[in-house]
Every structure is written in structure tokens, then in C-alpha cells.
mmCIF file of C-alpha atoms in Angstrom:
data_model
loop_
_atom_site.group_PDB
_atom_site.id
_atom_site.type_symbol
_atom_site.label_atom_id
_atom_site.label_comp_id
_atom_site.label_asym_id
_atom_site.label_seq_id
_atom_site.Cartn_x
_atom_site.Cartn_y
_atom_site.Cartn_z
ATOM 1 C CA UNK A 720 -9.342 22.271 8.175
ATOM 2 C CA UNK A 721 -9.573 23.068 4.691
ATOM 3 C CA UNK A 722 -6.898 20.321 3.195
ATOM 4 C CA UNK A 723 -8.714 16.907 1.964
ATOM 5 C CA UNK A 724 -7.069 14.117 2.192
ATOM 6 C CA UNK A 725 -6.433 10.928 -0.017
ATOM 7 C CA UNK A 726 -8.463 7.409 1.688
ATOM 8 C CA UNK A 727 -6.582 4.037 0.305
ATOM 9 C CA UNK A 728 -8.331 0.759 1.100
ATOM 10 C CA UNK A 729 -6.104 -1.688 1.357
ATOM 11 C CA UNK A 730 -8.856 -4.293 1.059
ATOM 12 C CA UNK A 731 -6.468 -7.961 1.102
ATOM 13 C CA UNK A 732 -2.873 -7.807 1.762
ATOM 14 C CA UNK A 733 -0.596 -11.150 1.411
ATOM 15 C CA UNK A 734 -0.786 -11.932 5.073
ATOM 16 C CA UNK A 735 -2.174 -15.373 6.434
ATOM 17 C CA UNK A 736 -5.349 -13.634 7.372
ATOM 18 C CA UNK A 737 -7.871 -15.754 5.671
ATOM 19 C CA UNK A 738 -8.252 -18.124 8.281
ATOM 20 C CA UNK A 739 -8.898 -15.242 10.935
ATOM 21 C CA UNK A 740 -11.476 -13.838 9.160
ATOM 22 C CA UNK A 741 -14.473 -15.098 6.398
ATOM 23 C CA UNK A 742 -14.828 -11.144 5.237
ATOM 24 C CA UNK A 743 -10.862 -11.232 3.962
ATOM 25 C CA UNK A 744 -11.573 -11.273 -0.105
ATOM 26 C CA UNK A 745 -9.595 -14.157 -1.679
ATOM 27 C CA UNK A 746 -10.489 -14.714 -5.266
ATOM 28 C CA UNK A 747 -9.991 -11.875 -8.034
ATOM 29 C CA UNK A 748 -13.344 -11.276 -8.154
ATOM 30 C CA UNK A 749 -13.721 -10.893 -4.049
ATOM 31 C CA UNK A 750 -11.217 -8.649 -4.040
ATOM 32 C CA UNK A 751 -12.093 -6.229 -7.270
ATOM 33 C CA UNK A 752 -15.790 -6.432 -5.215
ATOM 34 C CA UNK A 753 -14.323 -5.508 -1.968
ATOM 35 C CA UNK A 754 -12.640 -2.743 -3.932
ATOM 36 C CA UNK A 755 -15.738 -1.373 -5.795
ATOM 37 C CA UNK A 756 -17.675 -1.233 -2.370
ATOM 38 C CA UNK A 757 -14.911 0.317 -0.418
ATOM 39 C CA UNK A 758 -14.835 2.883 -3.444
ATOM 40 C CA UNK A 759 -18.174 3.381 -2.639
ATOM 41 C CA UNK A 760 -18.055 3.890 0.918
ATOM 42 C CA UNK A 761 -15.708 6.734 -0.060
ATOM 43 C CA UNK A 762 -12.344 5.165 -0.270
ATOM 44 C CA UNK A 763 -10.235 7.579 -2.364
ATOM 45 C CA UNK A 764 -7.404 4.504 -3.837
ATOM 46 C CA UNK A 765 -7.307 0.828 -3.683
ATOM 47 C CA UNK A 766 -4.643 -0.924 -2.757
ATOM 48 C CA UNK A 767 -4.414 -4.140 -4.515
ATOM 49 C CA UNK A 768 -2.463 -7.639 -3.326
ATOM 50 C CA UNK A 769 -3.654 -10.622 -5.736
ATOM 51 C CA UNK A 770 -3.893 -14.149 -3.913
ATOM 52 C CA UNK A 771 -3.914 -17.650 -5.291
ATOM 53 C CA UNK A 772 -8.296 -18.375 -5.384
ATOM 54 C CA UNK A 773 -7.425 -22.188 -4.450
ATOM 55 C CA UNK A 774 -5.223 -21.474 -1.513
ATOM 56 C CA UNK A 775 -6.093 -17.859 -0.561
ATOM 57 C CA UNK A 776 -1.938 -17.308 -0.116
ATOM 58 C CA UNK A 777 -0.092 -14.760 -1.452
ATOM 59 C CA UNK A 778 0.007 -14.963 -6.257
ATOM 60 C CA UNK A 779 2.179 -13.230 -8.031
ATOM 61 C CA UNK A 780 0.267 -14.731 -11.487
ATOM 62 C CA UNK A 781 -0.060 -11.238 -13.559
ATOM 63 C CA UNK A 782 -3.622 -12.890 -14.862
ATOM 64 C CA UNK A 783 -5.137 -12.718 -11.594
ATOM 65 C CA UNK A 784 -4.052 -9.016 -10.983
ATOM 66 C CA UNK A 785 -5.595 -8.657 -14.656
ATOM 67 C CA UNK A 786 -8.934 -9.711 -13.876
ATOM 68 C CA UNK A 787 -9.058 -7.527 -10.753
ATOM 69 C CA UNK A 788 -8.072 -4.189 -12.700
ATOM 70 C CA UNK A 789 -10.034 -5.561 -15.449
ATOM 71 C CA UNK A 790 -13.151 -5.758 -12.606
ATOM 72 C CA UNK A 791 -12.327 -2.353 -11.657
ATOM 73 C CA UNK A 792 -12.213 -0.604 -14.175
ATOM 74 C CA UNK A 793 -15.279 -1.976 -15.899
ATOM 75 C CA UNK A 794 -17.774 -0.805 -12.667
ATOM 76 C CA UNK A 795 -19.209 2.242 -12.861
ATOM 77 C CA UNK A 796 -17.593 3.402 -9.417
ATOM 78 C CA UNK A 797 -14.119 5.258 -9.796
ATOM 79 C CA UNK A 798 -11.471 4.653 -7.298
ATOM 80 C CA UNK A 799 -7.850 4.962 -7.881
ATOM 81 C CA UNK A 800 -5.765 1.659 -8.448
ATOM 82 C CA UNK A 801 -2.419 0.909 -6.435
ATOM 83 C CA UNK A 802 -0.724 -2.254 -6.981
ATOM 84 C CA UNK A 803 1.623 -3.786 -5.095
ATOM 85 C CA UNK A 804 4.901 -4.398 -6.383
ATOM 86 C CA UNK A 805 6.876 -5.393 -2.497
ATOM 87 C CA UNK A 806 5.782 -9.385 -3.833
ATOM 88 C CA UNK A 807 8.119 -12.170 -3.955
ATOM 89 C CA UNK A 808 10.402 -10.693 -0.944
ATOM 90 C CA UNK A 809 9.780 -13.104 1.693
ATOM 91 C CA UNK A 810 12.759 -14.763 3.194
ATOM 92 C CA UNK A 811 12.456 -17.398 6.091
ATOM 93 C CA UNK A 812 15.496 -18.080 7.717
ATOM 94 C CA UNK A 813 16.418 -21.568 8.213
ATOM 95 C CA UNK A 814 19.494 -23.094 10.410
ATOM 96 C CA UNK A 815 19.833 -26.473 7.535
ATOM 97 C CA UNK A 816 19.861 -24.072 4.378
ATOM 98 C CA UNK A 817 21.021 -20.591 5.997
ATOM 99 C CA UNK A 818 21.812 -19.209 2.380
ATOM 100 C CA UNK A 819 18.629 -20.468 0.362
ATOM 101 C CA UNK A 820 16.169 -19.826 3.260
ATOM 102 C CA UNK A 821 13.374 -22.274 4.765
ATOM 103 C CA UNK A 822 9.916 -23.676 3.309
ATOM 104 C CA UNK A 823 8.394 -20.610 2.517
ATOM 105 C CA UNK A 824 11.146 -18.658 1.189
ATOM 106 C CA UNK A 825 9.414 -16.436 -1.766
ATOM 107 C CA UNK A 826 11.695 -14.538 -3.567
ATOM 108 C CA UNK A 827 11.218 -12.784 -6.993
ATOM 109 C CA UNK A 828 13.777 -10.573 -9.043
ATOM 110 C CA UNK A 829 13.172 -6.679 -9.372
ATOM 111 C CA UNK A 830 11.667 -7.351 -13.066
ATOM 112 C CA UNK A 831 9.285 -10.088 -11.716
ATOM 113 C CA UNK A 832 7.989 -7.647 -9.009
ATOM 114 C CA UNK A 833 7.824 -5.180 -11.666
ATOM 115 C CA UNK A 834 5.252 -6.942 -14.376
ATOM 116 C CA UNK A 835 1.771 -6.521 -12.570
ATOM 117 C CA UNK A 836 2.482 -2.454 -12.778
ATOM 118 C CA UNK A 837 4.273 -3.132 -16.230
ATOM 119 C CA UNK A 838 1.822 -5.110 -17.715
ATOM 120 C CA UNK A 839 -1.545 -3.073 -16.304
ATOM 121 C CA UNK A 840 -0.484 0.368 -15.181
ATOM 122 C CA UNK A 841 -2.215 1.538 -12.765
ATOM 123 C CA UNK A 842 -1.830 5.157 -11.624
ATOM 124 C CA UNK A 843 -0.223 4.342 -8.519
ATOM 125 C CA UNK A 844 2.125 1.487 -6.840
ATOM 126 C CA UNK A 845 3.469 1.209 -3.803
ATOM 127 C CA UNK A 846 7.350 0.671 -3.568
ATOM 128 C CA UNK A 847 9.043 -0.785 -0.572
ATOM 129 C CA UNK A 848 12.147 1.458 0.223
ATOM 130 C CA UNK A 849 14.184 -1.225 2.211
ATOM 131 C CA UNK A 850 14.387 -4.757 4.201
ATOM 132 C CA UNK A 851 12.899 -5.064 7.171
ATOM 133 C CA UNK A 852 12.823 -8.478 10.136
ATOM 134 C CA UNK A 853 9.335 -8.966 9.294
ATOM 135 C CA UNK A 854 7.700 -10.863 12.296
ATOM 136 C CA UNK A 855 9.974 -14.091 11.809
ATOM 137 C CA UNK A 856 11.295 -13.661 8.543
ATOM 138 C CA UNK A 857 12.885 -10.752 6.275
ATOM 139 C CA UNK A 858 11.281 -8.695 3.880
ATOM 140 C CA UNK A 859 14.117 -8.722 1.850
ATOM 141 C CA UNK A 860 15.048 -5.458 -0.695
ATOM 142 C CA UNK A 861 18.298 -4.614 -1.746
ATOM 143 C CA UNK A 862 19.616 -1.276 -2.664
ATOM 144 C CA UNK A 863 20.171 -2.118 -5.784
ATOM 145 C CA UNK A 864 17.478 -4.123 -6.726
ATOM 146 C CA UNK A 865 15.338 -0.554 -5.344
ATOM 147 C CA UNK A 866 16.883 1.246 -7.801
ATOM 148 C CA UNK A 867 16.078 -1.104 -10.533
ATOM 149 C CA UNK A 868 12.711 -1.210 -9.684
ATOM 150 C CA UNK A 869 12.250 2.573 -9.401
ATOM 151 C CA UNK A 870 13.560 3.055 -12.954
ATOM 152 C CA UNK A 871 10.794 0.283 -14.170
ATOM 153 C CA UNK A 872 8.455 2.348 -12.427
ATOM 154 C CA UNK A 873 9.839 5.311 -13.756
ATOM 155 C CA UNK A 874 9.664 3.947 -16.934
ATOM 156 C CA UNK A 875 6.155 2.628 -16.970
ATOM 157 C CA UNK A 876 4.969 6.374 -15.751
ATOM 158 C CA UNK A 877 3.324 5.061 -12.351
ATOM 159 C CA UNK A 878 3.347 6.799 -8.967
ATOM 160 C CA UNK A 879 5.261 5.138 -6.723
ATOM 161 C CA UNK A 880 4.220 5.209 -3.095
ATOM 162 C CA UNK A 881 7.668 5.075 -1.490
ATOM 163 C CA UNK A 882 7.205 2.893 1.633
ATOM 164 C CA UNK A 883 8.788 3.191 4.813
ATOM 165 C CA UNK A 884 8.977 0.334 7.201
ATOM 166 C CA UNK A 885 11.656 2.136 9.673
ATOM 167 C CA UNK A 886 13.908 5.424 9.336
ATOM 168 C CA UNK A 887 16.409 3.876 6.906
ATOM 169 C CA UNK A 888 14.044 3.401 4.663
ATOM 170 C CA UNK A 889 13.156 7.170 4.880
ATOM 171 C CA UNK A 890 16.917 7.941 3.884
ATOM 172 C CA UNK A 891 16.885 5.493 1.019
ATOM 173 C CA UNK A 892 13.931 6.695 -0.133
ATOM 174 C CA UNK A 893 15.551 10.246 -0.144
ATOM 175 C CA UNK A 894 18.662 9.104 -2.037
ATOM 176 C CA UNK A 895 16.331 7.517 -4.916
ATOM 177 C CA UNK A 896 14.780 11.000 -5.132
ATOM 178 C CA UNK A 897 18.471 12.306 -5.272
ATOM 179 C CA UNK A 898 19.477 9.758 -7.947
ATOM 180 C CA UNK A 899 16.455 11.284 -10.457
ATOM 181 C CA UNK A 900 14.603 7.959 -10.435
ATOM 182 C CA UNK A 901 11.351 9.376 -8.690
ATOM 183 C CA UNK A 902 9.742 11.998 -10.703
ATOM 184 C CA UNK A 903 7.312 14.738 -9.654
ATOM 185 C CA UNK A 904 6.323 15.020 -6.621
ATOM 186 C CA UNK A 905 7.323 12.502 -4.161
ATOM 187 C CA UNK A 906 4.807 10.496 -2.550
ATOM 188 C CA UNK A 907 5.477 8.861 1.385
ATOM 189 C CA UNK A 908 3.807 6.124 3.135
ATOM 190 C CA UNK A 909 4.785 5.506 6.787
ATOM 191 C CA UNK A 910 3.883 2.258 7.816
ATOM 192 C CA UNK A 911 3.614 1.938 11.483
ATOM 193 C CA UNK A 912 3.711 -0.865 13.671
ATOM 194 C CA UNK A 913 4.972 -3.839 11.895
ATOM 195 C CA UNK A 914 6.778 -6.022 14.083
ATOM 196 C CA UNK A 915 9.657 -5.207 14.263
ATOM 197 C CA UNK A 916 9.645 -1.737 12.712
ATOM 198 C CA UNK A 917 8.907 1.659 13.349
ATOM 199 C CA UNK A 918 6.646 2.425 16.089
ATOM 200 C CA UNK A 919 2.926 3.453 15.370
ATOM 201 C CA UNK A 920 2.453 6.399 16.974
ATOM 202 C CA UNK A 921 2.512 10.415 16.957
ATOM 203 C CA UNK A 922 6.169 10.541 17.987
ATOM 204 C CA UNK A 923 7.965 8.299 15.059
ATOM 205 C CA UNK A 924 5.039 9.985 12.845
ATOM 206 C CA UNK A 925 6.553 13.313 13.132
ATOM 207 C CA UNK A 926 9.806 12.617 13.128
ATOM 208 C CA UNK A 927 9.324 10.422 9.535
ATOM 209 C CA UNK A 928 7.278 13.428 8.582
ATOM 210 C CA UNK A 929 9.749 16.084 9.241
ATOM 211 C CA UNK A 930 12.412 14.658 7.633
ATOM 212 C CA UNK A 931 10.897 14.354 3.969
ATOM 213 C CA UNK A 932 11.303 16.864 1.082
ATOM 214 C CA UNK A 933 9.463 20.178 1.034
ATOM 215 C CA UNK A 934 8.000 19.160 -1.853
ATOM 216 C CA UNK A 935 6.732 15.568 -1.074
ATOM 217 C CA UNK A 936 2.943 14.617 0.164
ATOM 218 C CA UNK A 937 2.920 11.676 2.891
ATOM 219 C CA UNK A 938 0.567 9.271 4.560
ATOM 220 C CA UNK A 939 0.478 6.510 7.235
ATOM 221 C CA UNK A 940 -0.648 3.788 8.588
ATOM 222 C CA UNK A 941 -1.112 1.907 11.712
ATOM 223 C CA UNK A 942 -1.844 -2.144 12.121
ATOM 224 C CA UNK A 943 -4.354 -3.791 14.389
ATOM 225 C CA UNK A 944 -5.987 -1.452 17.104
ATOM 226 C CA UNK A 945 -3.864 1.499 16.114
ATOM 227 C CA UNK A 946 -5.289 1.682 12.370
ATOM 228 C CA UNK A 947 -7.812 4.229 13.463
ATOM 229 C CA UNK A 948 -5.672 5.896 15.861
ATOM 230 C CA UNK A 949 -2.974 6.622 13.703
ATOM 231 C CA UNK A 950 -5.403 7.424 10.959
ATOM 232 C CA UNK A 951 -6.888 10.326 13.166
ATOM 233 C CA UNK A 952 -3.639 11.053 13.812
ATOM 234 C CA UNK A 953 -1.873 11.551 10.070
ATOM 235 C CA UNK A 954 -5.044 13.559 9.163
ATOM 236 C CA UNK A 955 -4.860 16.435 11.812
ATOM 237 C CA UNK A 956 -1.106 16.688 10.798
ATOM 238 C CA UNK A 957 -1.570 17.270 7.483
ATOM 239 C CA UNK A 958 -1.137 13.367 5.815
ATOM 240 C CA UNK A 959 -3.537 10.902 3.531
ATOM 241 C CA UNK A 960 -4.919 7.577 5.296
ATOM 242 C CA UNK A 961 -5.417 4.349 4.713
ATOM 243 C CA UNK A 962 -7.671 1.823 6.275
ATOM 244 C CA UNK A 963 -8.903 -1.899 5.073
ATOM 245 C CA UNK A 964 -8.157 -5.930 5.946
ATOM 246 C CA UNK A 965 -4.621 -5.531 5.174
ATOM 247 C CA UNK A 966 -4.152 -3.955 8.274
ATOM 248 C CA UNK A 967 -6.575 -4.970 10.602
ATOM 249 C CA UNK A 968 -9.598 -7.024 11.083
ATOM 250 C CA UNK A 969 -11.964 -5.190 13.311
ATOM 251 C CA UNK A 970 -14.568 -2.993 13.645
ATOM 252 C CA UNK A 971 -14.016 -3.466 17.313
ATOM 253 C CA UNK A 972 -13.123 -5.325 20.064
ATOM 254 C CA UNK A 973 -14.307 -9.025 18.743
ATOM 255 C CA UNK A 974 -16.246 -7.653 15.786
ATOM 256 C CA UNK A 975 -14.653 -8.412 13.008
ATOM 257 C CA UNK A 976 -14.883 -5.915 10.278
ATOM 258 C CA UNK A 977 -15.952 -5.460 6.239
ATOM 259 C CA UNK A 978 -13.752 -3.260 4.010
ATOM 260 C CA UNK A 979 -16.248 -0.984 3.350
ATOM 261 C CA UNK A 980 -16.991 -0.691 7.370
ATOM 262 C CA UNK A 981 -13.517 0.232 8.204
ATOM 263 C CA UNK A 982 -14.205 2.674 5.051
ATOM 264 C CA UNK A 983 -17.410 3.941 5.989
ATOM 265 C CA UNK A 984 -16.020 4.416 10.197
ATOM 266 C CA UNK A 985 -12.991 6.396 8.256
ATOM 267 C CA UNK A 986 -14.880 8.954 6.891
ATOM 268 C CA UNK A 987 -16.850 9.281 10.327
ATOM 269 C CA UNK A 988 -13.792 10.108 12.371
ATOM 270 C CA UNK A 989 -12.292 12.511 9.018
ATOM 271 C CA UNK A 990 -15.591 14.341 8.962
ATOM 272 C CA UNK A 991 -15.965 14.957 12.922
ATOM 273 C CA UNK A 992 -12.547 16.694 12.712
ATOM 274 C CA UNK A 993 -13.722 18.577 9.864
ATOM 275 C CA UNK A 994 -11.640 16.737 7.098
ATOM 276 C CA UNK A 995 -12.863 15.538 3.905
ATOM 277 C CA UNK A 996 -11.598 12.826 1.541
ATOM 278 C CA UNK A 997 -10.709 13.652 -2.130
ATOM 279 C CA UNK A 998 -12.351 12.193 -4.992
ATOM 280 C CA UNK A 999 -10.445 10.123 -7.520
ATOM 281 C CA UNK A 1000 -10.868 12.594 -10.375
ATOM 282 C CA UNK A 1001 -9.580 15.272 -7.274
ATOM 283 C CA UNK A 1002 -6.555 13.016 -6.513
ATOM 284 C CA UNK A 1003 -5.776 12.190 -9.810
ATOM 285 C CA UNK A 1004 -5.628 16.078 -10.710
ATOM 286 C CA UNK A 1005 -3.739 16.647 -7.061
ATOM 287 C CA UNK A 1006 -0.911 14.461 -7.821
ATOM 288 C CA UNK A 1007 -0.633 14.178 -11.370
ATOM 289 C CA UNK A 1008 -1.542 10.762 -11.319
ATOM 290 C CA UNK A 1009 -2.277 9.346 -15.025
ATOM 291 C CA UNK A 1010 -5.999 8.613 -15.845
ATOM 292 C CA UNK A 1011 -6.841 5.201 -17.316
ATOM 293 C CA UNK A 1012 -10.165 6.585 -18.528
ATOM 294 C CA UNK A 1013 -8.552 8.652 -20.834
ATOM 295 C CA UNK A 1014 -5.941 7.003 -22.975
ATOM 296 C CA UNK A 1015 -3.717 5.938 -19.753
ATOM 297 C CA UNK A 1016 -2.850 9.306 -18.831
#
């Protein structure tokens, strides 16, 4: 196959993982490490969640996600930086305050989500094109609030990766594109096997896939044991991958796993079926990301 594809790390998350595993990077300079060594396994982009160093949860300070990016981009390895900006969405659901939600209720306005990408502008973000029951609780994002937060983005000349938890966020997605807030381009990111949303495998794949604009590039990912299945999977048809301790944990079956393993095992399975991963100058170029090594575009 001749098409290369784009490898994100997503190398933390905001999930209670820390406990499960010592190798999950916690303070902003863990993670911006994790990141440079994924980079140099061959991860294409870094996906970037910022936790709180004291309690490893979930921090949406914009001074930790500075020193990461700061970290980043002062290594000599390249890699592509994607921020998150799905924070402060978390609703728990709670039967004595049904309308304010239950002890750990984290909710931020569009604008607050917004300032990490505002503030440091990375070339890419991810945006998360709908609410979703999210284990236990909601992931909570309004239409409205999307659009707000796609004009921001807009604004701020970032890539937004537009997320899809389940098909309705596929059609959402599609109407923001309609509306003229996504420009270029559109970039997709399937992501598969979230309880309780789409289904991670080949089947909900292709139907997500056939149902996006001519003109838009995808990717996908799958949680747990189906990361590397579904990352297999999205390559052959034609998509970009992602891997890292977002997702999943192991290397396999009770081995827990490195970022830069689940990197390096990536490329393995890519280059047996004859794919290779772009570079971040390639990807940069390929999507008309901006370039932060020269004057921000």
C-alpha cells in the first residue's frame, strides 16, 4: 500500500488509570517525556490530557498544559501536538441533586475548554462532536456549546479532530462542516468501544467511514484489547491510528505496557502490512496543519 498514515500517541488521558498502572505519566514533565519518547518510537502526533501532579486526576490549569508544550517543543524530537479540549464535561448523575449532578460533577463552559488551544496553539485539537453515557456518567456537549467551540477553534486556526463517540455524533459533526465553522479539510476520529458507544469493530468502522465527506481524512481507535485490532484494521482501509495509555494499558495479556512500546508494536504491525507512518513535517504538509517552528504557521 502506498498511502502512509498519521500515528497519534495518546500517551495520558483523564481516566482513573494511575492506580492501574506505575508507567501512566502524571506530572507535566512525565507526560511531555512520555511524549518525546513516543515521538521517537515513531509516533506521528501527541495527544495531550494535562493532570493535577499532586493527585494524578484530571487539570484543566492552562500552566500545566504550558509546561508540557513548552517541554515539547524545546526537545530536539518533532512530533505533532493535539490538545484536548473535551475537559470539564463530566457529569455524574445523582438521585439528591438530579439537576447539579453528584461529587464529581466537572463541568466547564465552551470558553474554559477552549483556553489550553487558545492560549498555546497547537496544530491540532481534538473536538468532541456530542454527549455520550460515559460508563456511569455523561460526557456532556451541547449543540450549541459545539458550535461555540468550533468557531474558537476556528478562530485560533487549529485543526480540529472532530470526534465521534456514536453515529450522532457523525451527523453533528457533518452539520458543523455545513454551518462553515470547520475549515479545510475535515479531519474524523472514530472512537470505538467506549462503554456505552459505538462498537469497536470493522462493521461500525465502515459504516462511520462511509458516511463522511469526500473530502475529509479519518482515523480510529479501539480501547483495551481491541486498540491493536482496530488499529490494523483503520490502516488497511485507508484511516490514521492511534495507540498509547489513554486507551489501553498492555502490551499483553498481564504485561502492562510503556507509551513508546505500544508505539514501537504499532509500527511493527503498520510495516508487516506494508504501511508506513508519516513524519510530522509530512503530516503537517498533508493536512495543512500550521507549523510552530516557523512563526505558528
Amino acid at each position: 500500500m502506498s498511502k502512509k498514515v498519521m500515528l497519534t500517541a495518546a500517551v495520558t488521558g483523564a481516566g482513573d488509570t494511575t492506580k492501574k498502572s506505575s508507567h501512566v505519566p502524571v506530572t507535566p514533565k512525565e507526560i511531555a517525556e512520555a511524549t518525546i519518547e513516543s515521538a521517537k518510537a515513531g509516533a506521528t502526533v501527541a495527544h495531550i490530557h494535562a493532570r493535577d501532579p499532586e493527585t494524578g486526576g484530571i487539570s484543566h490549569d492552562v500552566n500545566h498544559y504550558r509546561e508540557i508544550v513548552d517541554r515539547i517543543r524545546d526537545a530536539e524530537t518533532d512530533v505533532i501536538i493535539n490538545i484536548t479540549s473535551g475537559g470539564g464535561g463530566d457529569f455524574i448523575p445523582s438521585l439528591q441533586t438530579p439537576a447539579a449532578g453528584g461529587a464529581g460533577t466537572d463541568i466547564q463552559t465552551p470558553a474554559e475548554r477552549h483556553e489550553p488551544i487558545g492560549e498555546l496553539l497547537p496544530e491540532m485539537c481534538t473536538l468532541d462532536c456530542g454527549s455520550v453515557n460515559f460508563g456511569n456518567m455523561i460526557y456532556m456537549s451541547p449543540t450549541d456549546w459545539l458550535r461555540e467551540q468550533a468557531k474558537l477553534i476556528q478562530q485560533a486556526g487549529v485543526k480540529p479532530e472532530l470526534e465521534c463517540f456514536d453515529t450522532g455524533h457523525l451527523r453533528f459533526a457533518k452539520q458543523l462542516i455545513n454551518e462553515g465553522l470547520i475549515d479545510g479539510d475535515p479531519m474524523f476520529q472514530f472512537c470505538l468501544g467506549i462503554p456505552w458507544g459505538a462498537e469497536a469493530d470493522a462493521e461500525t468502522m465502515l459504516y462511520l467511514k462511509n458516511r463522511i465527506p469526500e473530502n475529509a481524512h479519518w482515523s480510529a481507535f479501539g480501547i483495551g484489547r481491541m486498540q491493536l485490532p482496530i488499529l490494523s484494521q483503520a490502516a488497511l482501509l485507508g484511516g490514521n491510528v492511534r495507540v498509547g495509555l489513554e486507551d489501553n494499558l498492555y502490551l499483553s495479556k498481564g504485561v502492562l505496557a510503556r507509551n513508546d512500546q505500544l508505539v514501537d508494536k504499532a509500527m511493527n504491525l503498520l510495516e508487516q502490512n506494508g504501511i508506513e507512518v508519516l513524519s510530522p513535517a509530512e503530516a503537517r504538509e498533508q493536512y495543512g496543519l500550521r507549523n510552530p517552528n516557523v512563526g505558528g504557521k
